[in-house]
């Protein structure tokens, strides 16, 4: 195919569909990164299983289901933490101000990733919209945000796509069409076959 094509197993495809297309997944509601050889919680979504049991940013996940995370990369750890809503996962964390590991058993839930986590006026009639993903509701959510900002007298908009990993092509086109003149070429696809 081409250098941008990847083969996905069914499980990977199902997870990608939930996360990138629908903007949700079964999990705990945390963001993790590898820092100095440790898996560190770098973000929490409000009112999610991890948030509700008391996980904190900066916690180092040292065990998942009693197995050390020392050799795990972020992708493998995320696979173990995600799962069917209603099932549980046991994790142990090190926290800076505690001497012993803190153990949690957390029940997974459906985590909805906000498509537009923030839209507001920042200063001098300038609006700001942050778009996390091009999921199936991206075009509608951006349009709603633009209408609300326009009603508040906004004359210009900063549209933030930093750390947006992409998503659905038709939603990217839908979002772009909110800012470009009708009939503008946004993107095209081309295959070997004329169809």
PDB file of C-alpha atoms in Angstrom:
ATOM      1  CA  UNK A   1       0.000   0.000   0.000  1.00  0.00           C
ATOM      2  CA  UNK A   2       1.668   3.271   1.062  1.00  0.00           C
ATOM      3  CA  UNK A   3       3.999   4.285   3.936  1.00  0.00           C
ATOM      4  CA  UNK A   4       1.027   5.586   5.975  1.00  0.00           C
ATOM      5  CA  UNK A   5      -0.918   2.308   5.922  1.00  0.00           C
ATOM      6  CA  UNK A   6      -0.875   0.107   9.010  1.00  0.00           C
ATOM      7  CA  UNK A   7      -2.311  -3.346   9.545  1.00  0.00           C
ATOM      8  CA  UNK A   8      -4.408  -3.579  12.723  1.00  0.00           C
ATOM      9  CA  UNK A   9      -5.530  -6.715  14.512  1.00  0.00           C
ATOM     10  CA  UNK A  10      -9.263  -6.796  15.350  1.00  0.00           C
ATOM     11  CA  UNK A  11      -8.688  -5.765  18.993  1.00  0.00           C
ATOM     12  CA  UNK A  12      -6.514  -2.805  17.924  1.00  0.00           C
ATOM     13  CA  UNK A  13      -9.082  -1.786  15.314  1.00  0.00           C
ATOM     14  CA  UNK A  14     -11.939  -1.919  17.844  1.00  0.00           C
ATOM     15  CA  UNK A  15      -9.935   0.196  20.317  1.00  0.00           C
ATOM     16  CA  UNK A  16      -8.985   2.727  17.638  1.00  0.00           C
ATOM     17  CA  UNK A  17     -12.607   2.943  16.518  1.00  0.00           C
ATOM     18  CA  UNK A  18     -13.772   3.699  20.052  1.00  0.00           C
ATOM     19  CA  UNK A  19     -11.008   6.182  20.838  1.00  0.00           C
ATOM     20  CA  UNK A  20     -10.475   8.038  17.582  1.00  0.00           C
ATOM     21  CA  UNK A  21     -13.886   7.773  15.950  1.00  0.00           C
ATOM     22  CA  UNK A  22     -16.287   7.824  18.874  1.00  0.00           C
ATOM     23  CA  UNK A  23     -13.992   9.607  21.351  1.00  0.00           C
ATOM     24  CA  UNK A  24     -14.476   7.087  24.155  1.00  0.00           C
ATOM     25  CA  UNK A  25     -12.944   3.923  25.573  1.00  0.00           C
ATOM     26  CA  UNK A  26     -13.231   1.509  28.497  1.00  0.00           C
ATOM     27  CA  UNK A  27     -10.632   2.442  31.072  1.00  0.00           C
ATOM     28  CA  UNK A  28      -9.637   4.452  34.126  1.00  0.00           C
ATOM     29  CA  UNK A  29      -9.450   8.037  32.824  1.00  0.00           C
ATOM     30  CA  UNK A  30      -5.717   8.700  33.175  1.00  0.00           C
ATOM     31  CA  UNK A  31      -2.904   9.802  30.886  1.00  0.00           C
ATOM     32  CA  UNK A  32       0.453   8.132  31.467  1.00  0.00           C
ATOM     33  CA  UNK A  33       3.987   8.775  30.251  1.00  0.00           C
ATOM     34  CA  UNK A  34       7.331   7.087  30.785  1.00  0.00           C
ATOM     35  CA  UNK A  35       9.574   9.390  32.837  1.00  0.00           C
ATOM     36  CA  UNK A  36      12.981   8.334  34.167  1.00  0.00           C
ATOM     37  CA  UNK A  37      12.073   4.688  33.593  1.00  0.00           C
ATOM     38  CA  UNK A  38       8.764   4.893  35.484  1.00  0.00           C
ATOM     39  CA  UNK A  39       5.135   5.024  34.339  1.00  0.00           C
ATOM     40  CA  UNK A  40       3.875   8.360  35.625  1.00  0.00           C
ATOM     41  CA  UNK A  41       0.301   9.664  35.737  1.00  0.00           C
ATOM     42  CA  UNK A  42       0.498  13.008  33.905  1.00  0.00           C
ATOM     43  CA  UNK A  43      -3.218  13.744  33.582  1.00  0.00           C
ATOM     44  CA  UNK A  44      -6.625  12.774  34.949  1.00  0.00           C
ATOM     45  CA  UNK A  45     -10.087  13.280  33.499  1.00  0.00           C
ATOM     46  CA  UNK A  46     -12.583  14.594  36.072  1.00  0.00           C
ATOM     47  CA  UNK A  47     -15.218  12.237  37.455  1.00  0.00           C
ATOM     48  CA  UNK A  48     -13.587   9.047  36.141  1.00  0.00           C
ATOM     49  CA  UNK A  49     -12.727   5.866  38.063  1.00  0.00           C
ATOM     50  CA  UNK A  50      -9.077   6.872  38.689  1.00  0.00           C
ATOM     51  CA  UNK A  51     -10.050  10.399  39.759  1.00  0.00           C
ATOM     52  CA  UNK A  52     -12.782   9.112  42.072  1.00  0.00           C
ATOM     53  CA  UNK A  53     -10.527   6.631  43.949  1.00  0.00           C
ATOM     54  CA  UNK A  54      -7.868   9.273  44.570  1.00  0.00           C
ATOM     55  CA  UNK A  55      -5.166   8.697  41.943  1.00  0.00           C
ATOM     56  CA  UNK A  56      -3.088  11.884  41.595  1.00  0.00           C
ATOM     57  CA  UNK A  57      -0.939  13.394  38.873  1.00  0.00           C
ATOM     58  CA  UNK A  58       2.676  12.519  39.620  1.00  0.00           C
ATOM     59  CA  UNK A  59       1.799   9.038  40.942  1.00  0.00           C
ATOM     60  CA  UNK A  60       4.196   6.391  39.606  1.00  0.00           C
ATOM     61  CA  UNK A  61       2.420   3.167  38.635  1.00  0.00           C
ATOM     62  CA  UNK A  62       4.783   0.439  39.872  1.00  0.00           C
ATOM     63  CA  UNK A  63       2.514  -2.615  39.536  1.00  0.00           C
ATOM     64  CA  UNK A  64      -0.454  -3.651  37.416  1.00  0.00           C
ATOM     65  CA  UNK A  65      -2.153  -6.824  38.683  1.00  0.00           C
ATOM     66  CA  UNK A  66       0.834  -7.416  41.039  1.00  0.00           C
ATOM     67  CA  UNK A  67       3.294  -7.463  38.078  1.00  0.00           C
ATOM     68  CA  UNK A  68       6.097  -4.894  37.992  1.00  0.00           C
ATOM     69  CA  UNK A  69       5.784  -2.163  35.362  1.00  0.00           C
ATOM     70  CA  UNK A  70       9.556  -1.592  35.202  1.00  0.00           C
ATOM     71  CA  UNK A  71       9.881  -3.212  31.754  1.00  0.00           C
ATOM     72  CA  UNK A  72       6.523  -2.044  30.348  1.00  0.00           C
ATOM     73  CA  UNK A  73       6.298   0.679  27.742  1.00  0.00           C
ATOM     74  CA  UNK A  74       3.385   3.127  27.736  1.00  0.00           C
ATOM     75  CA  UNK A  75       1.459   1.253  25.032  1.00  0.00           C
ATOM     76  CA  UNK A  76       1.609  -2.093  26.846  1.00  0.00           C
ATOM     77  CA  UNK A  77       0.628  -0.461  30.149  1.00  0.00           C
ATOM     78  CA  UNK A  78      -2.297   1.339  28.495  1.00  0.00           C
ATOM     79  CA  UNK A  79      -3.471  -1.975  27.005  1.00  0.00           C
ATOM     80  CA  UNK A  80      -3.513  -3.516  30.485  1.00  0.00           C
ATOM     81  CA  UNK A  81      -5.280  -0.555  32.073  1.00  0.00           C
ATOM     82  CA  UNK A  82      -7.969  -0.322  29.388  1.00  0.00           C
ATOM     83  CA  UNK A  83     -10.661  -2.959  29.151  1.00  0.00           C
ATOM     84  CA  UNK A  84     -14.302  -3.834  29.265  1.00  0.00           C
ATOM     85  CA  UNK A  85     -16.333  -1.348  31.345  1.00  0.00           C
ATOM     86  CA  UNK A  86     -17.398  -2.973  34.620  1.00  0.00           C
ATOM     87  CA  UNK A  87     -14.234  -5.081  34.971  1.00  0.00           C
ATOM     88  CA  UNK A  88     -11.573  -4.237  37.548  1.00  0.00           C
ATOM     89  CA  UNK A  89      -7.827  -3.759  37.508  1.00  0.00           C
ATOM     90  CA  UNK A  90      -5.478  -3.663  40.509  1.00  0.00           C
ATOM     91  CA  UNK A  91      -2.639  -1.140  40.470  1.00  0.00           C
ATOM     92  CA  UNK A  92      -0.008  -0.034  42.967  1.00  0.00           C
ATOM     93  CA  UNK A  93       1.463   3.459  42.939  1.00  0.00           C
ATOM     94  CA  UNK A  94       4.390   5.223  44.563  1.00  0.00           C
ATOM     95  CA  UNK A  95       3.583   8.746  45.702  1.00  0.00           C
ATOM     96  CA  UNK A  96       6.213  11.330  46.547  1.00  0.00           C
ATOM     97  CA  UNK A  97       5.076  11.960  50.124  1.00  0.00           C
ATOM     98  CA  UNK A  98       4.417   8.317  51.114  1.00  0.00           C
ATOM     99  CA  UNK A  99       6.864   5.560  52.075  1.00  0.00           C
ATOM    100  CA  UNK A 100       4.778   2.534  51.082  1.00  0.00           C
ATOM    101  CA  UNK A 101       3.063   1.647  47.826  1.00  0.00           C
ATOM    102  CA  UNK A 102      -0.618   2.573  47.681  1.00  0.00           C
ATOM    103  CA  UNK A 103      -2.803  -0.186  46.258  1.00  0.00           C
ATOM    104  CA  UNK A 104      -6.034   0.468  44.357  1.00  0.00           C
ATOM    105  CA  UNK A 105      -8.587  -1.820  42.758  1.00  0.00           C
ATOM    106  CA  UNK A 106     -10.392   0.276  40.169  1.00  0.00           C
ATOM    107  CA  UNK A 107     -13.490  -0.613  38.169  1.00  0.00           C
ATOM    108  CA  UNK A 108     -13.200   0.436  34.544  1.00  0.00           C
ATOM    109  CA  UNK A 109     -15.891   2.639  33.003  1.00  0.00           C
ATOM    110  CA  UNK A 110     -16.599   4.244  29.639  1.00  0.00           C
ATOM    111  CA  UNK A 111     -14.318   7.276  29.430  1.00  0.00           C
ATOM    112  CA  UNK A 112     -15.479   9.990  27.061  1.00  0.00           C
ATOM    113  CA  UNK A 113     -12.695  12.184  25.725  1.00  0.00           C
ATOM    114  CA  UNK A 114     -13.983  15.732  25.233  1.00  0.00           C
ATOM    115  CA  UNK A 115     -13.710  16.704  21.560  1.00  0.00           C
ATOM    116  CA  UNK A 116     -13.679  20.431  22.337  1.00  0.00           C
ATOM    117  CA  UNK A 117     -12.417  20.659  25.935  1.00  0.00           C
ATOM    118  CA  UNK A 118     -12.382  24.464  25.883  1.00  0.00           C
ATOM    119  CA  UNK A 119     -13.965  27.237  23.844  1.00  0.00           C
ATOM    120  CA  UNK A 120     -14.072  30.768  25.187  1.00  0.00           C
ATOM    121  CA  UNK A 121     -13.056  34.403  24.845  1.00  0.00           C
ATOM    122  CA  UNK A 122      -9.463  34.984  25.865  1.00  0.00           C
ATOM    123  CA  UNK A 123      -9.087  38.754  25.372  1.00  0.00           C
ATOM    124  CA  UNK A 124     -10.000  41.701  23.164  1.00  0.00           C
ATOM    125  CA  UNK A 125     -12.809  39.884  21.305  1.00  0.00           C
ATOM    126  CA  UNK A 126     -10.510  36.990  20.404  1.00  0.00           C
ATOM    127  CA  UNK A 127     -11.931  33.495  20.836  1.00  0.00           C
ATOM    128  CA  UNK A 128     -10.026  30.292  21.476  1.00  0.00           C
ATOM    129  CA  UNK A 129     -11.096  26.751  20.550  1.00  0.00           C
ATOM    130  CA  UNK A 130      -9.095  23.627  21.425  1.00  0.00           C
ATOM    131  CA  UNK A 131      -9.883  20.508  19.348  1.00  0.00           C
ATOM    132  CA  UNK A 132      -8.593  17.189  20.721  1.00  0.00           C
ATOM    133  CA  UNK A 133      -9.621  14.751  17.952  1.00  0.00           C
ATOM    134  CA  UNK A 134     -11.419  14.584  14.627  1.00  0.00           C
ATOM    135  CA  UNK A 135     -14.077  12.208  15.994  1.00  0.00           C
ATOM    136  CA  UNK A 136     -17.548  11.709  14.540  1.00  0.00           C
ATOM    137  CA  UNK A 137     -18.875  14.791  16.382  1.00  0.00           C
ATOM    138  CA  UNK A 138     -15.951  17.152  15.689  1.00  0.00           C
ATOM    139  CA  UNK A 139     -17.662  19.211  12.968  1.00  0.00           C
ATOM    140  CA  UNK A 140     -20.840  19.691  15.026  1.00  0.00           C
ATOM    141  CA  UNK A 141     -18.936  20.538  18.230  1.00  0.00           C
ATOM    142  CA  UNK A 142     -16.712  23.089  16.486  1.00  0.00           C
ATOM    143  CA  UNK A 143     -19.743  24.683  14.789  1.00  0.00           C
ATOM    144  CA  UNK A 144     -21.560  25.000  18.143  1.00  0.00           C
ATOM    145  CA  UNK A 145     -18.468  26.551  19.721  1.00  0.00           C
ATOM    146  CA  UNK A 146     -18.117  29.046  16.866  1.00  0.00           C
ATOM    147  CA  UNK A 147     -21.793  30.064  17.162  1.00  0.00           C
ATOM    148  CA  UNK A 148     -21.446  30.631  20.927  1.00  0.00           C
ATOM    149  CA  UNK A 149     -18.301  32.709  20.409  1.00  0.00           C
ATOM    150  CA  UNK A 150     -19.939  34.755  17.639  1.00  0.00           C
ATOM    151  CA  UNK A 151     -22.893  35.475  19.953  1.00  0.00           C
ATOM    152  CA  UNK A 152     -20.368  36.887  22.442  1.00  0.00           C
ATOM    153  CA  UNK A 153     -19.005  39.327  19.839  1.00  0.00           C
ATOM    154  CA  UNK A 154     -15.799  37.517  18.945  1.00  0.00           C
ATOM    155  CA  UNK A 155     -14.031  38.963  15.884  1.00  0.00           C
ATOM    156  CA  UNK A 156     -11.258  36.361  15.502  1.00  0.00           C
ATOM    157  CA  UNK A 157     -10.497  32.823  16.695  1.00  0.00           C
ATOM    158  CA  UNK A 158      -7.342  30.991  17.704  1.00  0.00           C
ATOM    159  CA  UNK A 159      -7.960  27.382  16.676  1.00  0.00           C
ATOM    160  CA  UNK A 160      -5.651  25.052  18.616  1.00  0.00           C
ATOM    161  CA  UNK A 161      -4.832  21.693  17.010  1.00  0.00           C
ATOM    162  CA  UNK A 162      -1.688  20.956  19.041  1.00  0.00           C
ATOM    163  CA  UNK A 163      -1.367  17.275  20.033  1.00  0.00           C
ATOM    164  CA  UNK A 164      -4.420  16.402  17.902  1.00  0.00           C
ATOM    165  CA  UNK A 165      -3.585  12.933  16.496  1.00  0.00           C
ATOM    166  CA  UNK A 166      -6.149  13.107  13.673  1.00  0.00           C
ATOM    167  CA  UNK A 167      -9.190  10.924  13.138  1.00  0.00           C
ATOM    168  CA  UNK A 168     -11.920  10.830  10.524  1.00  0.00           C
ATOM    169  CA  UNK A 169     -11.132  12.441   7.168  1.00  0.00           C
ATOM    170  CA  UNK A 170     -14.712  13.676   6.612  1.00  0.00           C
ATOM    171  CA  UNK A 171     -14.696  15.360  10.031  1.00  0.00           C
ATOM    172  CA  UNK A 172     -11.399  17.104   9.275  1.00  0.00           C
ATOM    173  CA  UNK A 173     -12.996  18.394   6.050  1.00  0.00           C
ATOM    174  CA  UNK A 174     -16.132  19.434   7.964  1.00  0.00           C
ATOM    175  CA  UNK A 175     -14.058  21.409  10.482  1.00  0.00           C
ATOM    176  CA  UNK A 176     -11.908  23.029   7.781  1.00  0.00           C
ATOM    177  CA  UNK A 177     -15.044  24.084   5.905  1.00  0.00           C
ATOM    178  CA  UNK A 178     -16.049  26.243   8.878  1.00  0.00           C
ATOM    179  CA  UNK A 179     -13.022  28.446   8.214  1.00  0.00           C
ATOM    180  CA  UNK A 180     -12.487  28.300   4.437  1.00  0.00           C
ATOM    181  CA  UNK A 181     -14.485  29.636   1.502  1.00  0.00           C
ATOM    182  CA  UNK A 182     -17.018  27.259  -0.003  1.00  0.00           C
ATOM    183  CA  UNK A 183     -15.504  25.272  -2.846  1.00  0.00           C
ATOM    184  CA  UNK A 184     -11.951  25.448  -1.472  1.00  0.00           C
ATOM    185  CA  UNK A 185      -9.949  22.274  -2.040  1.00  0.00           C
ATOM    186  CA  UNK A 186      -9.150  20.934   1.418  1.00  0.00           C
ATOM    187  CA  UNK A 187      -7.897  17.454   0.626  1.00  0.00           C
ATOM    188  CA  UNK A 188      -8.274  14.772  -1.986  1.00  0.00           C
ATOM    189  CA  UNK A 189      -7.705  11.042  -2.094  1.00  0.00           C
ATOM    190  CA  UNK A 190      -6.366   9.087  -5.010  1.00  0.00           C
ATOM    191  CA  UNK A 191      -6.210   5.350  -5.513  1.00  0.00           C
ATOM    192  CA  UNK A 192      -4.783   3.022  -8.111  1.00  0.00           C
ATOM    193  CA  UNK A 193      -8.254   2.358  -9.410  1.00  0.00           C
ATOM    194  CA  UNK A 194     -10.380   5.204 -10.830  1.00  0.00           C
ATOM    195  CA  UNK A 195     -13.243   4.364  -8.443  1.00  0.00           C
TER     196      UNK A 195
END
